[in-house]
Tab-separated table of C-alpha atoms and ligand atoms in Angstrom:
chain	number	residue	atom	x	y	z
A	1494	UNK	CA	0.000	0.000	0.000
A	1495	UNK	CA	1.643	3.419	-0.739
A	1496	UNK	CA	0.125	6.459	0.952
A	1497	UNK	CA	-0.672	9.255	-1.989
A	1498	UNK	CA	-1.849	11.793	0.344
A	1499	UNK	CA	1.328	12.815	1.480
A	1500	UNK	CA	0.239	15.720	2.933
A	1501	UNK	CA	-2.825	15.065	4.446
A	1502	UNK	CA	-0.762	12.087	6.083
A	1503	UNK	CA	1.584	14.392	7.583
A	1504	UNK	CA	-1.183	16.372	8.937
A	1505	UNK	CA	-2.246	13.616	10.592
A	1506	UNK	CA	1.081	13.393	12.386
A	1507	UNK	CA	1.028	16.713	13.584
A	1508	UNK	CA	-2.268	16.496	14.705
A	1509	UNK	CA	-3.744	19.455	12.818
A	1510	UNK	CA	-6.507	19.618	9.775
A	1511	UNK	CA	-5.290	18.743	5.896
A	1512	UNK	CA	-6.144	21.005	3.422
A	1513	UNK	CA	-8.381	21.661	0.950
A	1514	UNK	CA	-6.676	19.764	-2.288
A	1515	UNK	CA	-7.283	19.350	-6.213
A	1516	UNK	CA	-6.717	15.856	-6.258
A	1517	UNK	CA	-7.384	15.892	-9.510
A	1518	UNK	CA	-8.829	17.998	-12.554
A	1519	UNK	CA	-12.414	18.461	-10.926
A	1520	UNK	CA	-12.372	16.896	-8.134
A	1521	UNK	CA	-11.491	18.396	-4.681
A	1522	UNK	CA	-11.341	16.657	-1.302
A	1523	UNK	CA	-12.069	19.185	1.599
A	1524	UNK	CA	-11.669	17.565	5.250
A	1525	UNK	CA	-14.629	18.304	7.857
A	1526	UNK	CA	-13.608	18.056	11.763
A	1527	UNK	CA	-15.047	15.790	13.567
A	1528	UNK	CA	-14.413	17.651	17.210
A	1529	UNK	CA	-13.188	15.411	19.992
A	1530	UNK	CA	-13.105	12.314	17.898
A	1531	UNK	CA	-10.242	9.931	17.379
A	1532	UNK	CA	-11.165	10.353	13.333
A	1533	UNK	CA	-10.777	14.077	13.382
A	1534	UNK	CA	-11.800	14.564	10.220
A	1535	UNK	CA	-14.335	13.513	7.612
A	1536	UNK	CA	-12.853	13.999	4.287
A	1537	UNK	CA	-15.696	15.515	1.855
A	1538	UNK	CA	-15.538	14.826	-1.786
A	1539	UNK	CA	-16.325	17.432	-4.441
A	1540	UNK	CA	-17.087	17.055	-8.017
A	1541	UNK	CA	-17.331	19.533	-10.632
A	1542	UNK	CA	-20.079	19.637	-13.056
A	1543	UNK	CA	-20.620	21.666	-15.910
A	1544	UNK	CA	-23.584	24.048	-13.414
A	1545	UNK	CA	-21.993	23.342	-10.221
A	1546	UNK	CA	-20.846	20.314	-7.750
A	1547	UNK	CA	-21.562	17.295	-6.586
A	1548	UNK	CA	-20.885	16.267	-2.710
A	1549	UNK	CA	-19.786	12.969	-1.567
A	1550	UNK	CA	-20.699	12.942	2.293
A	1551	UNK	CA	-20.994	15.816	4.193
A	1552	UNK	CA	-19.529	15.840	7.998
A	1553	UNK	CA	-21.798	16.524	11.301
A	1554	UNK	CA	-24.321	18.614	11.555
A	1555	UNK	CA	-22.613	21.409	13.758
A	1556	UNK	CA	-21.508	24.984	12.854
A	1557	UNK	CA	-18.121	24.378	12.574
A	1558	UNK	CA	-18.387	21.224	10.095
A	1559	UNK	CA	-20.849	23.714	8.148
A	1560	UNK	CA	-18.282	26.447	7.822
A	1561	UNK	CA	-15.385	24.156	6.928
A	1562	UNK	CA	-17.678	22.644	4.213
A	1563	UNK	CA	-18.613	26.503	3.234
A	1564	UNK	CA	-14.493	27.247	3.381
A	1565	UNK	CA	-13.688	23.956	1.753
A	1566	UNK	CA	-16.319	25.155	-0.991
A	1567	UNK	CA	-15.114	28.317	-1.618
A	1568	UNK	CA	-11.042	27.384	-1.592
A	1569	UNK	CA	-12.555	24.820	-4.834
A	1570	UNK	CA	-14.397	28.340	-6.241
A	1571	UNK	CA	-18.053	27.561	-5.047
A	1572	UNK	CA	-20.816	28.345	-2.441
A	1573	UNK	CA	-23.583	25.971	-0.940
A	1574	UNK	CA	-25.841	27.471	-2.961
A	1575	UNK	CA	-23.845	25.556	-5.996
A	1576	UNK	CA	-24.368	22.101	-4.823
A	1577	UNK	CA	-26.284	19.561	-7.407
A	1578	UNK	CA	-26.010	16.386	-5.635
A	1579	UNK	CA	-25.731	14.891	-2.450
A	1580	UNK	CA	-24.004	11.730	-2.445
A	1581	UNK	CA	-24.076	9.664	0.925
A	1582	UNK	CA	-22.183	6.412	1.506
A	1583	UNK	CA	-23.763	5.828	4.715
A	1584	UNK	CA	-26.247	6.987	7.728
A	1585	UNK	CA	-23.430	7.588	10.641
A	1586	UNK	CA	-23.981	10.959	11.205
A	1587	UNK	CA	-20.247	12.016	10.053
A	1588	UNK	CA	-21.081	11.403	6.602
A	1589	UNK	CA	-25.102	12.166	6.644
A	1590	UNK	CA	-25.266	15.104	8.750
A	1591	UNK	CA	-25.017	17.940	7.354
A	1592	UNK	CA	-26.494	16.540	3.486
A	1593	UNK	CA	-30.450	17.831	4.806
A	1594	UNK	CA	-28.629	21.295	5.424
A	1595	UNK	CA	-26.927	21.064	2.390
A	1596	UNK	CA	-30.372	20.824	0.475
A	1597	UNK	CA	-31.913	23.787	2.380
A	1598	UNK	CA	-29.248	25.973	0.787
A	1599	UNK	CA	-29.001	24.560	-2.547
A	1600	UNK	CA	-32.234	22.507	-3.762
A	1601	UNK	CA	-29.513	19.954	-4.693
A	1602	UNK	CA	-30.914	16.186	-4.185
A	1603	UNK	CA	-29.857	14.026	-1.701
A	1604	UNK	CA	-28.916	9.760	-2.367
A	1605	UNK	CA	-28.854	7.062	-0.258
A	1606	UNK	CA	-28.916	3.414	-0.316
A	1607	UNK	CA	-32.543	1.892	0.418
A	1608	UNK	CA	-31.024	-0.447	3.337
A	1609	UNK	CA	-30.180	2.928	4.996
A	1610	UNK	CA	-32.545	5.117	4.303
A	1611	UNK	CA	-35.094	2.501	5.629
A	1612	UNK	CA	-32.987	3.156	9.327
A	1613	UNK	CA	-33.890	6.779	9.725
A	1614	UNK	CA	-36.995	7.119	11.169
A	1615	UNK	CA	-35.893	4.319	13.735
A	1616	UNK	CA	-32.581	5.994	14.312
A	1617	UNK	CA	-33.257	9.929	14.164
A	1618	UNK	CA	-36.510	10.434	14.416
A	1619	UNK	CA	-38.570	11.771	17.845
A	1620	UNK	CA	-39.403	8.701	19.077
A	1621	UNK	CA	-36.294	6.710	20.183
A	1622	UNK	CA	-38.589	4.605	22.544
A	1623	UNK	CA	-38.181	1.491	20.359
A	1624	UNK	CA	-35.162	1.492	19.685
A	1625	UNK	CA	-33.447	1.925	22.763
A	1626	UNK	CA	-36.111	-1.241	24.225
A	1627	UNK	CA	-34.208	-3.161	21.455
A	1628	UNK	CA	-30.948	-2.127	22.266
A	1629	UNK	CA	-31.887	-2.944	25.905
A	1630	UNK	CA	-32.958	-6.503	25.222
A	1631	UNK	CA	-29.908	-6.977	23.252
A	1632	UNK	CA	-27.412	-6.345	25.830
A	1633	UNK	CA	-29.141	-8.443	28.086
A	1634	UNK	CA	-29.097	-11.355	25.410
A	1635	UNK	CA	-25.145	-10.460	25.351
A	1636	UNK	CA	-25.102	-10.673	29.016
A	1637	UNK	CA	-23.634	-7.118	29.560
A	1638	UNK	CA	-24.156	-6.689	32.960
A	1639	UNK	CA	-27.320	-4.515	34.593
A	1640	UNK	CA	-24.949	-1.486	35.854
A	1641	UNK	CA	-23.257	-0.638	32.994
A	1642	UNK	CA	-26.739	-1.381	30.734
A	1643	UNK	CA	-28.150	1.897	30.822
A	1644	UNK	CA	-24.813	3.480	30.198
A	1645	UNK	CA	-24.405	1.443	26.711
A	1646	UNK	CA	-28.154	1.191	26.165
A	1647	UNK	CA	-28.237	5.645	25.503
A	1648	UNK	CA	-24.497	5.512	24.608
A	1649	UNK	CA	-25.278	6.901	20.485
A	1650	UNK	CA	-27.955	9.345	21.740
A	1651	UNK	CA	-26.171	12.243	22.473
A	1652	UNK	CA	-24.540	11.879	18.950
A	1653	UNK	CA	-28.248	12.374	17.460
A	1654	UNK	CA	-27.821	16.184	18.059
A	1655	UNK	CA	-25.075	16.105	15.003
A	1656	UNK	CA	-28.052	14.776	12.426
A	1657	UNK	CA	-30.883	17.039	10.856
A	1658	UNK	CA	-32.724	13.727	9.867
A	1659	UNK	CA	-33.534	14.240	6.487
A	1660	UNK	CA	-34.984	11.644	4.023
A	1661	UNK	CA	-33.247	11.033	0.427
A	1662	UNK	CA	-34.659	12.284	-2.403
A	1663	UNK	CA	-32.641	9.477	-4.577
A	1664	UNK	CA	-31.797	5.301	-3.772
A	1665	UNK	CA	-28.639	4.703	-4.566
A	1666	UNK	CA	-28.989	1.234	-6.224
A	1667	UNK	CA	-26.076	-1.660	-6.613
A	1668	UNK	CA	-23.960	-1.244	-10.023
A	1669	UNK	CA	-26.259	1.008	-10.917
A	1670	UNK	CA	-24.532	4.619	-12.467
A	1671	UNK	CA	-25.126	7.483	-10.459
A	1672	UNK	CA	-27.061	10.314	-12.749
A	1673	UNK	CA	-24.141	12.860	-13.283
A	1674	UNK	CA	-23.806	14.377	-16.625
A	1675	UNK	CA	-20.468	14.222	-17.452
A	1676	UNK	CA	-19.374	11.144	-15.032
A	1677	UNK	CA	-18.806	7.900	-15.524
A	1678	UNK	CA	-19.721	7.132	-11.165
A	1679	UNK	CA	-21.319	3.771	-10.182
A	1680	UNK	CA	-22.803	3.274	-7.121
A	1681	UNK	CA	-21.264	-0.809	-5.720
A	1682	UNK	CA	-23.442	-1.447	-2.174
A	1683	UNK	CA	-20.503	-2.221	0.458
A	1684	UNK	CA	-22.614	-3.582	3.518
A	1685	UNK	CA	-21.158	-4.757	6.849
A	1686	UNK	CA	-19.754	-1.581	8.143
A	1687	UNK	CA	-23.741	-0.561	7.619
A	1688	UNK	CA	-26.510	-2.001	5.864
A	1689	UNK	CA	-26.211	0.236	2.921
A	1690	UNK	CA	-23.198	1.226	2.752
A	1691	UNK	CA	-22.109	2.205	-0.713
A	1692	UNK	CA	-18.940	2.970	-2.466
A	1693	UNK	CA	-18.367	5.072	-5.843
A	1694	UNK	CA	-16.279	4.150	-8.946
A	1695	UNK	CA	-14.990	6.551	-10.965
A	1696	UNK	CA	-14.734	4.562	-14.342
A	1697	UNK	CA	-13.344	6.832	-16.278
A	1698	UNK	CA	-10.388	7.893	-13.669
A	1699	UNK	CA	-10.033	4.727	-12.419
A	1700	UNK	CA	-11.255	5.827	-8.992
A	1701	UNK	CA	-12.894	4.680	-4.977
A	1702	UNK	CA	-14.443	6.382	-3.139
A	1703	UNK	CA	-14.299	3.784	-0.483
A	1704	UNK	CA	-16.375	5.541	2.234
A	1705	UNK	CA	-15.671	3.702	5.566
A	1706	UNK	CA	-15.437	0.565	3.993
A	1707	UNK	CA	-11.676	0.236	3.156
A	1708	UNK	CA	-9.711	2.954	5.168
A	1709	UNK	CA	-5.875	2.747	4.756
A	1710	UNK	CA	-4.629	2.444	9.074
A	1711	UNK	CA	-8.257	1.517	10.849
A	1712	UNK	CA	-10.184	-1.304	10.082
A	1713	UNK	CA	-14.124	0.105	9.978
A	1714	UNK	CA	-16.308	-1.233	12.870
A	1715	UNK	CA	-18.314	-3.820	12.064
A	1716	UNK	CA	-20.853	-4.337	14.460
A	1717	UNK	CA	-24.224	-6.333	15.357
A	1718	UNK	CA	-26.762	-3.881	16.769
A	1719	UNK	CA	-30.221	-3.711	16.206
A	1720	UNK	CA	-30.271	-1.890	13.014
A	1721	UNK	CA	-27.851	-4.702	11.765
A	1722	UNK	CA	-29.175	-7.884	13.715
A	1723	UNK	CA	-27.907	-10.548	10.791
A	1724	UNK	CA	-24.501	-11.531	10.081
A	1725	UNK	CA	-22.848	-7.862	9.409
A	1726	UNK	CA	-19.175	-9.413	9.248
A	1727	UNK	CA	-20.111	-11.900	6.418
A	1728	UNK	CA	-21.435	-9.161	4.455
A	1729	UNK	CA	-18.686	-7.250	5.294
A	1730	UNK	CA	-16.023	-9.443	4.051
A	1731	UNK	CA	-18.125	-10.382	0.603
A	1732	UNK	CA	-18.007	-6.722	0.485
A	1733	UNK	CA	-14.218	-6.674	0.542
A	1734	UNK	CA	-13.913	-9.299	-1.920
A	1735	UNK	CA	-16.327	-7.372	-4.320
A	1736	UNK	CA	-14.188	-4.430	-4.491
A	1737	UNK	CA	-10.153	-5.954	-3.829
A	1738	UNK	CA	-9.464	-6.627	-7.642
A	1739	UNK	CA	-11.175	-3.598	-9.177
A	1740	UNK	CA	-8.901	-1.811	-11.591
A	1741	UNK	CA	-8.204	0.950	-9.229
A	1742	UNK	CA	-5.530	3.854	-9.556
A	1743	UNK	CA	-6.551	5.710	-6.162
A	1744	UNK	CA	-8.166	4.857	-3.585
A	1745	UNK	CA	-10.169	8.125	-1.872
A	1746	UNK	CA	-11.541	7.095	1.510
A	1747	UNK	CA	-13.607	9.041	4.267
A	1748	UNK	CA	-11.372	9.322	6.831
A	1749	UNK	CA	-7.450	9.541	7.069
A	1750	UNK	CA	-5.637	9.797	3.967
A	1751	UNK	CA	-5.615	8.798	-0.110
A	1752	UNK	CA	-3.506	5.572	-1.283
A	1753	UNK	CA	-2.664	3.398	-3.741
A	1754	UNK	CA	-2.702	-0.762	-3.298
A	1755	UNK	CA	-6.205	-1.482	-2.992
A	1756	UNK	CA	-5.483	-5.280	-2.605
A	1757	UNK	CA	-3.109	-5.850	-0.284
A	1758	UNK	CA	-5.093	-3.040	2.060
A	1759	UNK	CA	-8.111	-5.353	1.850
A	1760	UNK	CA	-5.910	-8.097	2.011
A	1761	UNK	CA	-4.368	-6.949	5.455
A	1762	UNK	CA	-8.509	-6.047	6.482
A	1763	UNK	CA	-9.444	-9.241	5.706
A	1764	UNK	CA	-6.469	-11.024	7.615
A	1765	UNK	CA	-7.387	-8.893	10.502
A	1766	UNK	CA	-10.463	-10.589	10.508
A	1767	UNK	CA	-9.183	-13.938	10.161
A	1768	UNK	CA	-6.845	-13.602	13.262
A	1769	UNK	CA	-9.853	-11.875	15.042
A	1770	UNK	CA	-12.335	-14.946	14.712
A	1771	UNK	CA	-9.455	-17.442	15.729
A	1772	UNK	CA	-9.085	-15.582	18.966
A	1773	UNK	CA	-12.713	-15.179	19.559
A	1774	UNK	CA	-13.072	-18.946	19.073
A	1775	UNK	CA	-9.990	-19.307	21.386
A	1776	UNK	CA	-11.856	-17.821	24.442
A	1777	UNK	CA	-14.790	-19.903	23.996
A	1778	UNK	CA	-12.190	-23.077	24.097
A	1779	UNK	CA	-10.531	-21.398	27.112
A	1780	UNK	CA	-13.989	-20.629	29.087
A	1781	UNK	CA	-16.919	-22.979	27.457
A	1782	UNK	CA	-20.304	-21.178	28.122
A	1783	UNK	CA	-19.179	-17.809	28.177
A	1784	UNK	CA	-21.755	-15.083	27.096
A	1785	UNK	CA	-20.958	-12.252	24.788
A	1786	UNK	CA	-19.715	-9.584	27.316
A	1787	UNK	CA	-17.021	-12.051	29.269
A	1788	UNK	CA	-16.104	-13.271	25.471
A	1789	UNK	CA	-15.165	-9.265	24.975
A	1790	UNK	CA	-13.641	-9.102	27.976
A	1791	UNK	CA	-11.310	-11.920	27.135
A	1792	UNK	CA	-10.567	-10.371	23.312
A	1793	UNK	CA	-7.785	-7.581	23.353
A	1794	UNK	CA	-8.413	-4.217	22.464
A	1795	UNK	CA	-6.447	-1.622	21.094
A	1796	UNK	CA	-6.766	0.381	24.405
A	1797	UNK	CA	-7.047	-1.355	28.239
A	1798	UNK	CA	-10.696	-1.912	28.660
A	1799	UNK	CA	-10.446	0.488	31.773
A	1800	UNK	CA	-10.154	3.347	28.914
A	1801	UNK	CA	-13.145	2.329	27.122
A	1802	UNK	CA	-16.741	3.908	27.939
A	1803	UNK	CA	-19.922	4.113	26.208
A	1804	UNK	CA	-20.288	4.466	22.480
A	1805	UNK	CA	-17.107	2.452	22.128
A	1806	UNK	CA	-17.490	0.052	24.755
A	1807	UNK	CA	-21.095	-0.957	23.113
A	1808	UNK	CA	-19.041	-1.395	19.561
A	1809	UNK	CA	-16.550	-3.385	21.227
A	1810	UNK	CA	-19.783	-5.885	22.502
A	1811	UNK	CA	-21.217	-5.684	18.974
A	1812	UNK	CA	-18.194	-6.279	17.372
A	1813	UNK	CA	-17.429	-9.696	19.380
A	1814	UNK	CA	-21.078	-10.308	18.818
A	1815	UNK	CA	-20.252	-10.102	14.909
A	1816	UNK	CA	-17.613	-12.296	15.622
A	1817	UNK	CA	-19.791	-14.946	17.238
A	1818	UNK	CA	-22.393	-15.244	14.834
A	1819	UNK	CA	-20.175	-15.794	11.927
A	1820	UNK	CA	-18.231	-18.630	13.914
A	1821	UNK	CA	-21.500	-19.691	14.530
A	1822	UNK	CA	-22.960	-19.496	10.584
A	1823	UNK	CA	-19.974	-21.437	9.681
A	1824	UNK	CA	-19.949	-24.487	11.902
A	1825	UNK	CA	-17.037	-23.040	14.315
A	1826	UNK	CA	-19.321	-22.034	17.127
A	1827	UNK	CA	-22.929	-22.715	18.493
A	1828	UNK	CA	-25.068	-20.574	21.393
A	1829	UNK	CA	-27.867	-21.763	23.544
A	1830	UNK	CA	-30.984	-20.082	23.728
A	1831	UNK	CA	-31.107	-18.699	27.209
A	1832	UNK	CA	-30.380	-15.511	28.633
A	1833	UNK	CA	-28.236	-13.974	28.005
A	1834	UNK	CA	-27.247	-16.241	25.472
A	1835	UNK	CA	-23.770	-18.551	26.020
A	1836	UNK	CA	-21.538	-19.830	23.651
A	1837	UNK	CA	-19.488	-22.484	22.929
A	1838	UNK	CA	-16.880	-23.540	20.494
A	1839	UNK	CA	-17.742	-26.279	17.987
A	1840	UNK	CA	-16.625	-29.776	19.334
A	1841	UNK	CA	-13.450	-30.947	18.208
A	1842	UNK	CA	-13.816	-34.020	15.241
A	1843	UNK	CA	-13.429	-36.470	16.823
A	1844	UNK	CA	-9.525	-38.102	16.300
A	1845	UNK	CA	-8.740	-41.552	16.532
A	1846	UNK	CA	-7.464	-42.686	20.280
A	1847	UNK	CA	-3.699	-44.010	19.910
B	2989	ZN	ZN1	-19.184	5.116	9.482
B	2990	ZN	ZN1	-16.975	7.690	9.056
């Protein structure tokens, strides 16, 4: 993998904001900041057309991610006002945010996959009441203990203040070109990181825009909640293999920085994985029985567990959850039915006694 966004890479290391940058003829990328968040930034996509711009994502729906878009806008030679499209790769509110604002002040129309857009009302709209019941009974069913419950039940509400929900006026579907006269974009669904996630292809430039789904240093959460009860880390890793041999020049991602090796980056994601599901499997072998919540505390993290709260201690119990069910969908696991639920690591074949 070799990093082509030099300087928004050493950005990163000094901690401040990249800039706004023609990455190529027409196309800008203009990072949003994502205030006290270990992503710092969302980087924002912008694509000329011949009467103004398309947006890919948008950044959180606060004042300050609404004047860097404005700034990022007007470094590229345009205003809000000039926006045609909004483009969304997913719901999390760093990418879908600000796109109903964005709409307000241009009339431009807003896309989204179905499998998203069907989470919205659920998600941001004024009664949560639902939802959070769900969440409840799911982190009962993981065993998470009563004390911390409520703490990880609300731990994604407060982030509902960054979202003007706002419904698409376009669904974005699979393979399916995106309607942009002048571009050659197709819309590939990327689920596992969310339902409906989506990445775009720039056919003519030989370009991703990979969203959250391939990132060049993290590897995207993939989580079972209750807006993704299934098997998210299956889908996630089809997902992978969909995109890993596309004739790709540059990869442009959400977060972090541009690169080149689209491959071996999914390669390494997908071999992250791998080693992930042999250790989960490895603590049910160690401790037989063990629910969800003592299977996470037996996984490491990249942080001591002491220094993780809410929001990302309820992705670290989803995540191990995701784990689980695909050991489970493939033979290497099963889980009872009580609750919470336990599980317990497939029984060895049986060998022959010597
Ligand atoms: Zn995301
Ligand atoms: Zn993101």
């Amino acid at each position: 993998m070799e990093i082509t966004g030099t300087l928004q890479r050493r950005s990163w290391d000094s901690a401040g904001l990249p800039e706004v940058e023609r990455v190529r003829p027409g196309i800008w990328s203009v990072p949003v900041p994502l205030p006290n968040n270990p992503l710092r930034y969302v980087l924002v996509y912008l694509l000329e057309l011949d009467d103004g711009l398309a947006v890919i994502d948008t950044g959180w729906s606060t004042e300050e991610a609404w004047n860097a878009l404005v700034a990022g806008m007007g470094v590229a030679g345009y205003a809000p006002a000039d926006a045609r499209a909004v483009l969304i790769t997913h719901i999390h509110p760093d990418h879908y945010g600000l796109a109903g604002r964005l709409r307000e002040a241009s009339g431009a129309w807003v896309a989204l996959h179905p499998a998203d857009a069907a989470l919205i009302p659920a998600r941001y709209g004024l009664d949560v009441t639902a939802l959070l019941a769900n969440m409840t009974a799911l982190l009962i069913d993981a065993g998470v203990p009563a004390d911390q419950r409520d703490e990880l039940t609300g731990a994604s509400m407060g982030i509902r203040e960054f979202v003007a929900a706002a419904e698409p006026d376009v669904l974005l579907a699979d393979r399916v070109p995106v309607a942009l006269p002048g571009w050659d974009l197709v819309t590939l669904h990327t689920p596992g990181h969310s339902p409906g996630h989506v990445c775009f292809h720039d056919r003519e430039r030989h370009l991703l825009f990979s969203g959250d789904h391939v990132l060049p240093r993290i590897s995207p959460s993939v989580a079972v909640h209750v807006q993704q009860p299934d098997n998210p880390l299956a889908d996630f890793i089809d997902a992978l293999a969909r995109v890993r041999d596309m004739d790709i020049d540059e990869v442009l991602p959400a977060h972090e920085w541009r690169f080149r090796g689209l491959a071996p980056r999914v390669d390494e994601l997908l071999e992250h994985h791998r080693r992930r599901l042999e250790e989960t499997e490895a603590a049910l072998r160690a401790q037989p029985g063990s629910t969800c919540w003592e299977t996470t505390l037996r996984l490491r993290w990249s942080r001591d567990w002491s220094e993780i709260h809410g929001f990302m201690r309820r992705a670290a119990v989803g995540e191990t959850l995701a784990h689980l069910v695909l050991l489970e969908r493939s033979g290497r696991a099963r889980s009872t039915a009580e609750q919470p639920v336990r599980w317990y690591p497939a029984p060895e074949t049986a060998r022959p006694s010597s």
